[in-house]
mmCIF file of C-alpha atoms in Angstrom:
data_model
loop_
_atom_site.group_PDB
_atom_site.id
_atom_site.type_symbol
_atom_site.label_atom_id
_atom_site.label_comp_id
_atom_site.label_asym_id
_atom_site.label_seq_id
_atom_site.Cartn_x
_atom_site.Cartn_y
_atom_site.Cartn_z
ATOM 1 C CA MET A 14 -13.143 -6.852 59.709
ATOM 2 C CA ILE A 15 -9.537 -5.734 59.346
ATOM 3 C CA SER A 16 -8.826 -2.473 57.626
ATOM 4 C CA MET A 17 -5.467 -1.917 55.931
ATOM 5 C CA HIS A 18 -4.085 1.251 54.443
ATOM 6 C CA LEU A 19 -1.939 0.767 51.389
ATOM 7 C CA THR A 20 0.777 2.682 49.708
ATOM 8 C CA TYR A 21 2.485 1.734 46.429
ATOM 9 C CA ASP A 22 5.358 2.503 44.121
ATOM 10 C CA ALA A 23 3.543 3.222 40.836
ATOM 11 C CA GLN A 24 6.609 2.707 38.680
ATOM 12 C CA LYS A 25 7.449 -0.617 40.271
ATOM 13 C CA VAL A 26 3.861 -1.856 39.793
ATOM 14 C CA TYR A 27 3.903 -0.686 36.179
ATOM 15 C CA MET A 28 7.224 -2.411 35.430
ATOM 16 C CA LYS A 29 6.043 -5.658 36.995
ATOM 17 C CA VAL A 30 2.785 -5.682 35.020
ATOM 18 C CA LEU A 31 4.613 -4.785 31.805
ATOM 19 C CA GLU A 32 7.143 -7.570 32.251
ATOM 20 C CA GLU A 33 4.405 -10.071 33.040
ATOM 21 C CA CYS A 34 2.505 -9.143 29.879
ATOM 22 C CA LEU A 35 5.684 -9.477 27.842
ATOM 23 C CA LYS A 36 6.572 -12.825 29.348
ATOM 24 C CA ALA A 37 3.037 -14.124 28.762
ATOM 25 C CA SER A 38 3.441 -13.513 25.034
ATOM 26 C CA SER A 39 6.042 -15.457 23.102
ATOM 27 C CA ILE A 40 7.576 -12.290 21.702
ATOM 28 C CA GLU A 41 11.228 -11.684 22.459
ATOM 29 C CA TYR A 42 11.791 -8.176 23.744
ATOM 30 C CA GLU A 43 14.175 -5.661 25.157
ATOM 31 C CA LEU A 44 13.222 -2.813 27.482
ATOM 32 C CA ASN A 45 14.693 0.589 26.745
ATOM 33 C CA GLY A 46 14.177 2.715 29.832
ATOM 34 C CA TRP A 47 10.659 2.406 31.197
ATOM 35 C CA SER A 48 8.518 3.661 28.332
ATOM 36 C CA GLU A 49 9.953 1.910 25.284
ATOM 37 C CA VAL A 50 9.760 -1.788 24.426
ATOM 38 C CA LYS A 51 11.694 -3.135 21.474
ATOM 39 C CA LEU A 52 10.161 -6.299 20.001
ATOM 40 C CA LYS A 53 12.817 -8.562 18.532
ATOM 41 C CA GLY A 54 12.483 -10.486 15.280
ATOM 42 C CA GLN A 55 9.300 -10.019 13.292
ATOM 43 C CA PRO A 56 6.288 -10.959 15.429
ATOM 44 C CA ALA A 57 2.970 -11.538 13.609
ATOM 45 C CA LEU A 58 0.475 -8.695 13.617
ATOM 46 C CA SER A 59 -1.965 -10.889 15.529
ATOM 47 C CA GLU A 60 0.645 -11.527 18.238
ATOM 48 C CA ILE A 61 1.284 -7.813 18.550
ATOM 49 C CA ARG A 62 -2.446 -7.183 18.732
ATOM 50 C CA THR A 63 -2.843 -9.757 21.524
ATOM 51 C CA PHE A 64 0.051 -8.181 23.389
ATOM 52 C CA LYS A 65 -1.452 -4.695 23.039
ATOM 53 C CA ASN A 66 -4.832 -5.956 24.276
ATOM 54 C CA LYS A 67 -3.208 -7.524 27.296
ATOM 55 C CA LEU A 68 -1.474 -4.258 28.098
ATOM 56 C CA ARG A 69 -4.731 -2.359 27.652
ATOM 57 C CA GLU A 70 -6.452 -4.637 30.176
ATOM 58 C CA ALA A 71 -3.786 -3.589 32.660
ATOM 59 C CA GLY A 72 -4.290 0.079 31.800
ATOM 60 C CA ILE A 73 -1.098 0.434 29.764
ATOM 61 C CA TYR A 74 -1.458 1.944 26.309
ATOM 62 C CA VAL A 75 0.802 1.935 23.273
ATOM 63 C CA ILE A 76 1.280 5.470 22.023
ATOM 64 C CA GLU A 77 0.814 5.327 18.272
ATOM 65 C CA ASN A 78 -0.754 8.582 17.323
ATOM 66 C CA SER A 79 2.328 10.743 17.493
ATOM 67 C CA ARG A 80 4.172 8.580 14.974
ATOM 68 C CA HIS A 81 1.166 8.233 12.687
ATOM 69 C CA GLU A 82 0.680 11.952 12.828
ATOM 70 C CA LEU A 83 4.320 12.511 11.944
ATOM 71 C CA ILE A 84 3.996 10.198 8.922
ATOM 72 C CA GLN A 85 0.932 12.099 7.765
ATOM 73 C CA ARG A 86 2.762 15.393 8.192
ATOM 74 C CA THR A 87 5.707 13.995 6.220
ATOM 75 C CA LYS A 88 3.365 12.998 3.383
ATOM 76 C CA ASP A 89 1.665 16.399 3.427
ATOM 77 C CA THR A 90 5.023 18.189 3.356
ATOM 78 C CA ILE A 91 6.132 16.047 0.390
ATOM 79 C CA SER A 92 2.903 16.943 -1.471
ATOM 80 C CA GLU A 93 3.446 20.619 -0.725
ATOM 81 C CA MET A 94 7.034 20.414 -1.927
ATOM 82 C CA ILE A 95 6.004 18.762 -5.200
ATOM 83 C CA LEU A 96 3.235 21.299 -5.805
ATOM 84 C CA HIS A 97 5.645 24.205 -5.346
ATOM 85 C CA GLN A 98 8.677 22.588 -6.936
ATOM 86 C CA GLU A 99 8.874 25.299 -9.574
ATOM 87 C CA ASP A 100 9.281 28.092 -7.008
ATOM 88 C CA LEU A 101 11.887 26.266 -4.961
ATOM 89 C CA LYS A 102 15.462 26.598 -6.070
ATOM 90 C CA SER A 103 16.643 22.989 -6.426
ATOM 91 C CA PRO A 104 15.626 21.966 -2.913
ATOM 92 C CA LYS A 105 17.173 18.927 -1.356
ATOM 93 C CA LEU A 106 14.471 16.617 -0.076
ATOM 94 C CA SER A 107 16.235 15.886 3.216
ATOM 95 C CA THR A 108 16.891 19.581 3.956
ATOM 96 C CA TYR A 109 13.317 20.539 3.073
ATOM 97 C CA LEU A 110 11.754 17.900 5.323
ATOM 98 C CA THR A 111 14.135 18.583 8.203
ATOM 99 C CA GLU A 112 13.431 22.326 8.066
ATOM 100 C CA LYS A 113 9.649 21.899 7.878
ATOM 101 C CA LEU A 114 9.267 19.082 10.402
ATOM 102 C CA ASN A 115 12.118 19.714 12.815
ATOM 103 C CA TYR A 116 13.299 16.123 12.880
ATOM 104 C CA SER A 117 16.474 14.640 11.495
ATOM 105 C CA TYR A 118 16.108 13.029 8.090
ATOM 106 C CA THR A 119 17.516 9.758 9.459
ATOM 107 C CA TYR A 120 14.761 9.617 12.079
ATOM 108 C CA LEU A 121 12.023 10.538 9.585
ATOM 109 C CA SER A 122 13.249 7.914 7.098
ATOM 110 C CA LYS A 123 13.274 5.217 9.751
ATOM 111 C CA ILE A 124 9.763 5.965 11.059
ATOM 112 C CA PHE A 125 8.381 6.359 7.542
ATOM 113 C CA SER A 126 9.655 3.066 6.170
ATOM 114 C CA GLU A 127 8.766 1.147 9.325
ATOM 115 C CA HIS A 128 5.125 2.171 9.083
ATOM 116 C CA THR A 129 4.516 2.472 5.365
ATOM 117 C CA HIS A 130 6.783 -0.350 4.084
ATOM 118 C CA TYR A 131 8.159 2.183 1.619
ATOM 119 C CA SER A 132 11.134 4.548 1.653
ATOM 120 C CA ILE A 133 10.579 8.320 1.602
ATOM 121 C CA GLU A 134 12.526 8.531 -1.681
ATOM 122 C CA HIS A 135 10.276 5.959 -3.370
ATOM 123 C CA PHE A 136 7.189 7.659 -2.018
ATOM 124 C CA VAL A 137 8.328 10.993 -3.488
ATOM 125 C CA ILE A 138 8.727 9.363 -6.914
ATOM 126 C CA LEU A 139 5.259 7.771 -6.653
ATOM 127 C CA LYS A 140 3.751 11.113 -5.653
ATOM 128 C CA LYS A 141 5.548 13.015 -8.419
ATOM 129 C CA ILE A 142 4.419 10.557 -11.079
ATOM 130 C CA ASP A 143 0.880 10.712 -9.665
ATOM 131 C CA TYR A 144 0.968 14.489 -10.126
ATOM 132 C CA ALA A 145 2.514 14.143 -13.584
ATOM 133 C CA LYS A 146 -0.423 11.873 -14.563
ATOM 134 C CA LYS A 147 -2.905 14.446 -13.319
ATOM 135 C CA LEU A 148 -1.227 17.199 -15.316
ATOM 136 C CA LEU A 149 -1.012 14.980 -18.370
ATOM 137 C CA LEU A 150 -4.746 14.267 -18.255
ATOM 138 C CA GLU A 151 -6.150 17.523 -16.965
ATOM 139 C CA SER A 152 -3.879 20.334 -18.103
ATOM 140 C CA ARG A 153 -2.804 21.524 -21.516
ATOM 141 C CA LEU A 154 0.839 21.310 -20.566
ATOM 142 C CA SER A 155 3.248 19.371 -22.750
ATOM 143 C CA LEU A 156 5.401 16.636 -21.232
ATOM 144 C CA THR A 157 8.391 18.987 -21.431
ATOM 145 C CA GLN A 158 6.516 21.660 -19.501
ATOM 146 C CA ILE A 159 5.407 19.051 -16.940
ATOM 147 C CA SER A 160 8.985 17.871 -16.487
ATOM 148 C CA TYR A 161 10.080 21.466 -15.835
ATOM 149 C CA LYS A 162 7.222 22.044 -13.390
ATOM 150 C CA LEU A 163 8.135 18.938 -11.422
ATOM 151 C CA GLY A 164 11.824 19.792 -11.261
ATOM 152 C CA TYR A 165 13.186 17.084 -13.580
ATOM 153 C CA SER A 166 16.466 17.816 -15.304
ATOM 154 C CA SER A 167 14.989 16.842 -18.677
ATOM 155 C CA VAL A 168 11.889 15.412 -20.298
ATOM 156 C CA GLY A 169 13.880 12.222 -20.808
ATOM 157 C CA HIS A 170 14.400 11.895 -17.079
ATOM 158 C CA LEU A 171 10.654 12.227 -16.415
ATOM 159 C CA SER A 172 9.805 9.710 -19.170
ATOM 160 C CA LYS A 173 12.277 7.236 -17.752
ATOM 161 C CA GLN A 174 10.904 7.548 -14.224
ATOM 162 C CA PHE A 175 7.329 7.392 -15.515
ATOM 163 C CA LYS A 176 8.085 4.138 -17.347
ATOM 164 C CA LYS A 177 9.809 2.662 -14.296
ATOM 165 C CA THR A 178 6.918 3.587 -11.998
ATOM 166 C CA THR A 179 3.980 2.610 -14.188
ATOM 167 C CA GLY A 180 5.512 0.087 -16.579
ATOM 168 C CA MET A 181 4.511 2.150 -19.613
ATOM 169 C CA THR A 182 5.307 5.376 -21.460
ATOM 170 C CA PRO A 183 3.369 8.584 -20.733
ATOM 171 C CA THR A 184 1.740 8.329 -24.200
ATOM 172 C CA ALA A 185 0.611 4.736 -23.660
ATOM 173 C CA PHE A 186 -0.808 5.743 -20.253
ATOM 174 C CA TYR A 187 -2.646 8.702 -21.765
ATOM 175 C CA ASN A 188 -4.177 6.572 -24.511
ATOM 176 C CA ILE A 189 -5.340 3.890 -22.072
ATOM 177 C CA ILE A 190 -7.077 6.393 -19.794
ATOM 178 C CA GLN A 191 -8.791 8.043 -22.766
ATOM 179 C CA LYS A 192 -10.054 4.657 -23.956
ATOM 180 C CA ARG A 193 -11.073 3.718 -20.418
ATOM 181 C CA ASN A 194 -13.148 6.871 -20.050
ATOM 182 C CA ARG A 195 -15.073 5.845 -23.154
ATOM 183 C CA THR A 196 -15.446 2.202 -22.034
ATOM 184 C CA LEU A 197 -16.368 2.296 -18.352
ATOM 185 C CA MET B 13 -4.998 6.483 8.912
ATOM 186 C CA ILE B 14 -2.560 3.600 8.947
ATOM 187 C CA ARG B 15 -4.276 0.298 8.558
ATOM 188 C CA GLY B 16 -1.217 -1.878 8.862
ATOM 189 C CA PHE B 17 -2.640 -4.819 6.966
ATOM 190 C CA LEU B 18 -4.474 -5.711 3.762
ATOM 191 C CA LYS B 19 -7.472 -7.888 2.944
ATOM 192 C CA LEU B 20 -7.101 -9.819 -0.286
ATOM 193 C CA ALA B 21 -9.437 -11.719 -2.577
ATOM 194 C CA VAL B 22 -7.981 -14.089 -5.169
ATOM 195 C CA VAL B 23 -10.010 -15.425 -8.078
ATOM 196 C CA GLU B 24 -8.214 -18.604 -9.088
ATOM 197 C CA ASP B 25 -9.451 -22.093 -9.942
ATOM 198 C CA ASP B 26 -6.132 -23.902 -10.176
ATOM 199 C CA LYS B 27 -4.956 -25.741 -7.044
ATOM 200 C CA SER B 28 -1.218 -25.267 -7.552
ATOM 201 C CA SER B 29 -1.621 -21.553 -8.223
ATOM 202 C CA LYS B 30 -3.684 -21.216 -5.044
ATOM 203 C CA LYS B 31 -0.875 -22.861 -3.080
ATOM 204 C CA LEU B 32 1.613 -20.467 -4.629
ATOM 205 C CA PHE B 33 -0.458 -17.497 -3.489
ATOM 206 C CA GLN B 34 -0.927 -18.947 -0.026
ATOM 207 C CA LYS B 35 2.789 -19.478 0.425
ATOM 208 C CA ALA B 36 3.748 -16.022 -0.858
ATOM 209 C CA ILE B 37 1.075 -14.243 1.156
ATOM 210 C CA ASN B 38 2.004 -16.112 4.334
ATOM 211 C CA GLU B 39 5.472 -14.640 4.007
ATOM 212 C CA SER B 40 4.168 -11.091 3.736
ATOM 213 C CA THR B 41 3.718 -8.906 6.810
ATOM 214 C CA LEU B 42 1.321 -6.634 4.947
ATOM 215 C CA VAL B 43 -1.574 -9.045 4.653
ATOM 216 C CA ALA B 44 -4.210 -9.717 7.292
ATOM 217 C CA GLY B 45 -6.351 -12.181 5.385
ATOM 218 C CA MET B 46 -7.024 -13.748 2.025
ATOM 219 C CA ILE B 47 -10.041 -15.480 0.533
ATOM 220 C CA PHE B 48 -10.239 -17.554 -2.674
ATOM 221 C CA PHE B 49 -12.977 -17.689 -5.277
ATOM 222 C CA GLN B 50 -13.304 -20.016 -8.245
ATOM 223 C CA GLN B 51 -14.870 -17.390 -10.489
ATOM 224 C CA SER B 52 -15.484 -13.659 -10.480
ATOM 225 C CA ASN B 53 -19.263 -14.058 -10.111
ATOM 226 C CA GLU B 54 -18.690 -15.877 -6.799
ATOM 227 C CA LEU B 55 -16.659 -12.889 -5.656
ATOM 228 C CA LEU B 56 -19.486 -10.532 -6.624
ATOM 229 C CA GLU B 57 -22.019 -12.647 -4.725
ATOM 230 C CA TYR B 58 -19.782 -12.570 -1.664
ATOM 231 C CA ILE B 59 -19.423 -8.802 -1.806
ATOM 232 C CA ASP B 60 -23.160 -8.379 -2.203
ATOM 233 C CA GLY B 61 -23.768 -10.715 0.743
ATOM 234 C CA PRO B 62 -25.094 -9.666 4.158
ATOM 235 C CA GLN B 63 -21.610 -9.502 5.719
ATOM 236 C CA ASN B 64 -20.634 -6.826 3.232
ATOM 237 C CA HIS B 65 -16.964 -7.788 3.090
ATOM 238 C CA VAL B 66 -14.878 -5.582 0.849
ATOM 239 C CA PRO B 67 -11.310 -6.588 -0.052
ATOM 240 C CA ASP B 68 -8.513 -4.035 -0.425
ATOM 241 C CA ILE B 69 -7.014 -5.852 -3.399
ATOM 242 C CA ILE B 70 -8.437 -8.403 -5.854
ATOM 243 C CA PHE B 71 -6.097 -10.730 -7.756
ATOM 244 C CA LEU B 72 -7.934 -11.920 -10.840
ATOM 245 C CA LYS B 73 -6.513 -14.535 -13.200
ATOM 246 C CA LEU B 74 -6.634 -13.555 -16.827
ATOM 247 C CA ASP B 75 -7.791 -16.554 -18.761
ATOM 248 C CA PRO B 76 -7.801 -15.767 -22.501
ATOM 249 C CA MET B 77 -9.989 -18.847 -22.990
ATOM 250 C CA VAL B 78 -12.806 -17.330 -20.949
ATOM 251 C CA LYS B 79 -14.979 -15.673 -23.523
ATOM 252 C CA ASN B 80 -16.365 -12.871 -21.410
ATOM 253 C CA PHE B 81 -13.289 -12.077 -19.364
ATOM 254 C CA LEU B 82 -13.263 -8.356 -20.141
ATOM 255 C CA LYS B 83 -16.994 -8.071 -19.557
ATOM 256 C CA ASP B 84 -16.574 -9.790 -16.163
ATOM 257 C CA LEU B 85 -13.686 -7.476 -15.309
ATOM 258 C CA ARG B 86 -15.770 -4.437 -16.157
ATOM 259 C CA GLN B 87 -18.577 -5.748 -13.961
ATOM 260 C CA VAL B 88 -16.196 -6.097 -11.008
ATOM 261 C CA ARG B 89 -14.724 -2.641 -11.621
ATOM 262 C CA LYS B 90 -18.105 -0.990 -11.757
ATOM 263 C CA GLN B 91 -19.287 -2.359 -8.391
ATOM 264 C CA HIS B 92 -19.911 0.610 -6.152
ATOM 265 C CA GLN B 93 -18.544 -1.163 -3.050
ATOM 266 C CA LEU B 94 -15.280 -1.829 -4.905
ATOM 267 C CA ARG B 95 -14.573 1.768 -5.912
ATOM 268 C CA ASN B 96 -11.525 1.889 -3.614
ATOM 269 C CA THR B 97 -10.434 -1.683 -4.266
ATOM 270 C CA LEU B 98 -7.409 -2.248 -6.454
ATOM 271 C CA ILE B 99 -7.632 -4.873 -9.173
ATOM 272 C CA VAL B 100 -4.565 -6.889 -10.133
ATOM 273 C CA ILE B 101 -4.794 -9.033 -13.269
ATOM 274 C CA TYR B 102 -2.234 -11.768 -13.726
ATOM 275 C CA SER B 103 -1.348 -14.184 -16.471
ATOM 276 C CA SER B 104 1.639 -16.141 -17.694
ATOM 277 C CA GLY B 105 1.162 -15.144 -21.283
ATOM 278 C CA ALA B 106 -1.255 -12.646 -22.779
ATOM 279 C CA SER B 107 -1.062 -10.638 -25.968
ATOM 280 C CA GLU B 108 -0.147 -6.948 -25.828
ATOM 281 C CA GLN B 109 -3.639 -6.078 -27.004
ATOM 282 C CA LEU B 110 -5.287 -8.098 -24.241
ATOM 283 C CA ILE B 111 -3.035 -6.550 -21.592
ATOM 284 C CA GLU B 112 -3.949 -3.081 -22.792
ATOM 285 C CA ASP B 113 -7.623 -4.051 -22.783
ATOM 286 C CA THR B 114 -7.457 -5.162 -19.136
ATOM 287 C CA PHE B 115 -6.339 -1.641 -18.202
ATOM 288 C CA VAL B 116 -9.032 -0.104 -20.378
ATOM 289 C CA TYR B 117 -11.641 -2.298 -18.658
ATOM 290 C CA GLY B 118 -10.542 -1.153 -15.211
ATOM 291 C CA ALA B 119 -7.512 -3.115 -13.995
ATOM 292 C CA ASN B 120 -4.946 -1.231 -11.917
ATOM 293 C CA VAL B 121 -2.096 -3.673 -12.183
ATOM 294 C CA TYR B 122 -1.054 -6.270 -14.734
ATOM 295 C CA MET B 123 1.290 -8.898 -13.345
ATOM 296 C CA ASP B 124 3.231 -11.069 -15.721
ATOM 297 C CA LYS B 125 3.183 -14.213 -13.589
ATOM 298 C CA PRO B 126 6.772 -15.352 -13.004
ATOM 299 C CA HIS B 127 7.691 -19.011 -13.408
ATOM 300 C CA THR B 128 9.746 -19.431 -10.240
ATOM 301 C CA TYR B 129 8.360 -19.178 -6.722
ATOM 302 C CA GLU B 130 11.029 -16.717 -5.515
ATOM 303 C CA LYS B 131 10.337 -14.310 -8.350
ATOM 304 C CA PHE B 132 6.570 -14.702 -7.870
ATOM 305 C CA ARG B 133 6.838 -13.863 -4.154
ATOM 306 C CA GLU B 134 9.058 -10.880 -4.931
ATOM 307 C CA VAL B 135 6.658 -9.456 -7.532
ATOM 308 C CA VAL B 136 3.580 -10.019 -5.334
ATOM 309 C CA GLU B 137 5.299 -8.261 -2.417
ATOM 310 C CA LYS B 138 6.251 -5.335 -4.654
ATOM 311 C CA ILE B 139 2.649 -5.042 -5.861
ATOM 312 C CA LEU B 140 1.330 -5.178 -2.282
ATOM 313 C CA LYS B 141 3.705 -2.430 -1.192
ATOM 314 C CA ILE B 142 2.756 -0.085 -4.047
ATOM 315 C CA ASN B 143 -0.947 -0.813 -3.574
ATOM 316 C CA PHE B 144 -0.580 -0.152 0.138
ATOM 317 C CA GLN B 145 0.684 3.375 -0.649
ATOM 318 C CA TYR B 146 -2.331 4.015 -2.852
ATOM 319 C CA LEU B 147 -4.709 2.785 -0.169
ATOM 320 C CA GLU B 148 -3.054 4.772 2.619
ATOM 321 C CA SER B 149 -2.077 8.044 0.977
ATOM 322 C CA ASN B 150 -3.683 10.769 -0.964
ATOM 323 C CA LEU B 151 -2.851 9.240 -4.341
ATOM 324 C CA ASN B 152 -5.288 8.967 -7.219
ATOM 325 C CA ILE B 153 -6.592 5.384 -7.383
ATOM 326 C CA GLU B 154 -8.536 6.053 -10.586
ATOM 327 C CA ASN B 155 -5.342 6.755 -12.522
ATOM 328 C CA PHE B 156 -3.293 4.075 -10.838
ATOM 329 C CA ILE B 157 -1.863 1.801 -13.491
ATOM 330 C CA TYR B 158 1.150 -0.417 -13.065
ATOM 331 C CA ARG B 159 2.555 -3.119 -15.270
ATOM 332 C CA THR B 160 5.237 -5.425 -13.873
#
């Protein structure tokens, strides 16, 4: 029996394994430093999954949680902002998010749209209209009062955005939900 | 939680319409899988089956000639397993009254089916993106109504 004592360069081993995994998949890539891989084009989700599994077998893991957590925090901050819109003096969305989350708005926008397939601005509109619907159905507030509460410049502005987001007027929406509650 | 992909069920009996869906869905990065059914009762049987598959979104063709369409829609909507599933009704020509009724009977989205493939793909993608937000965020699915 021959006994050998080994020593290794962990980073070199890691880079070699990583490059082998990347070459084994058909995905075109670019390495940015030693902890970021940029996948070129638009690889299929299944291809990405296979690639991630291959990495996992080699003990290399894709860090996803921090970004997912940031997206969740962005959504929560948006909800909080909408709920307290009345108390905030005409807040700018980008300033509000940057102050609360400590990231640049450009970075937040990029991460958000990459993972949710939706822009932050569109998400805010969806969330505001969702809240407007709730108030319309559950509170005694008039549409004018709702528009004020949600920081719209006028009731007309809210109505217009409501129609664009749902495809119908607030009154038509209200009537449908009332009828639905009696039907289902 | 970010799912990253959607499971679709399409109730459609016309071959060319199925192809249209297949082509449009293949071009979308949001969809993981799609399954076709000829009729809504086949879909219900599948959901009740031992595998217990639940789609994220159901595309259901509105056929004004089908006598019990609204009743069938209500049956799908009332399935307990489908409480978080979004229902999209589509048609290339329905009366205003019928469109309103589909919402009353539980549809989330009414899609006016476009005549060109490009427009169809565009509208389907838009619907998928909005539905994705409802499935992934704290938005109220019960009050989610959208007409294209």
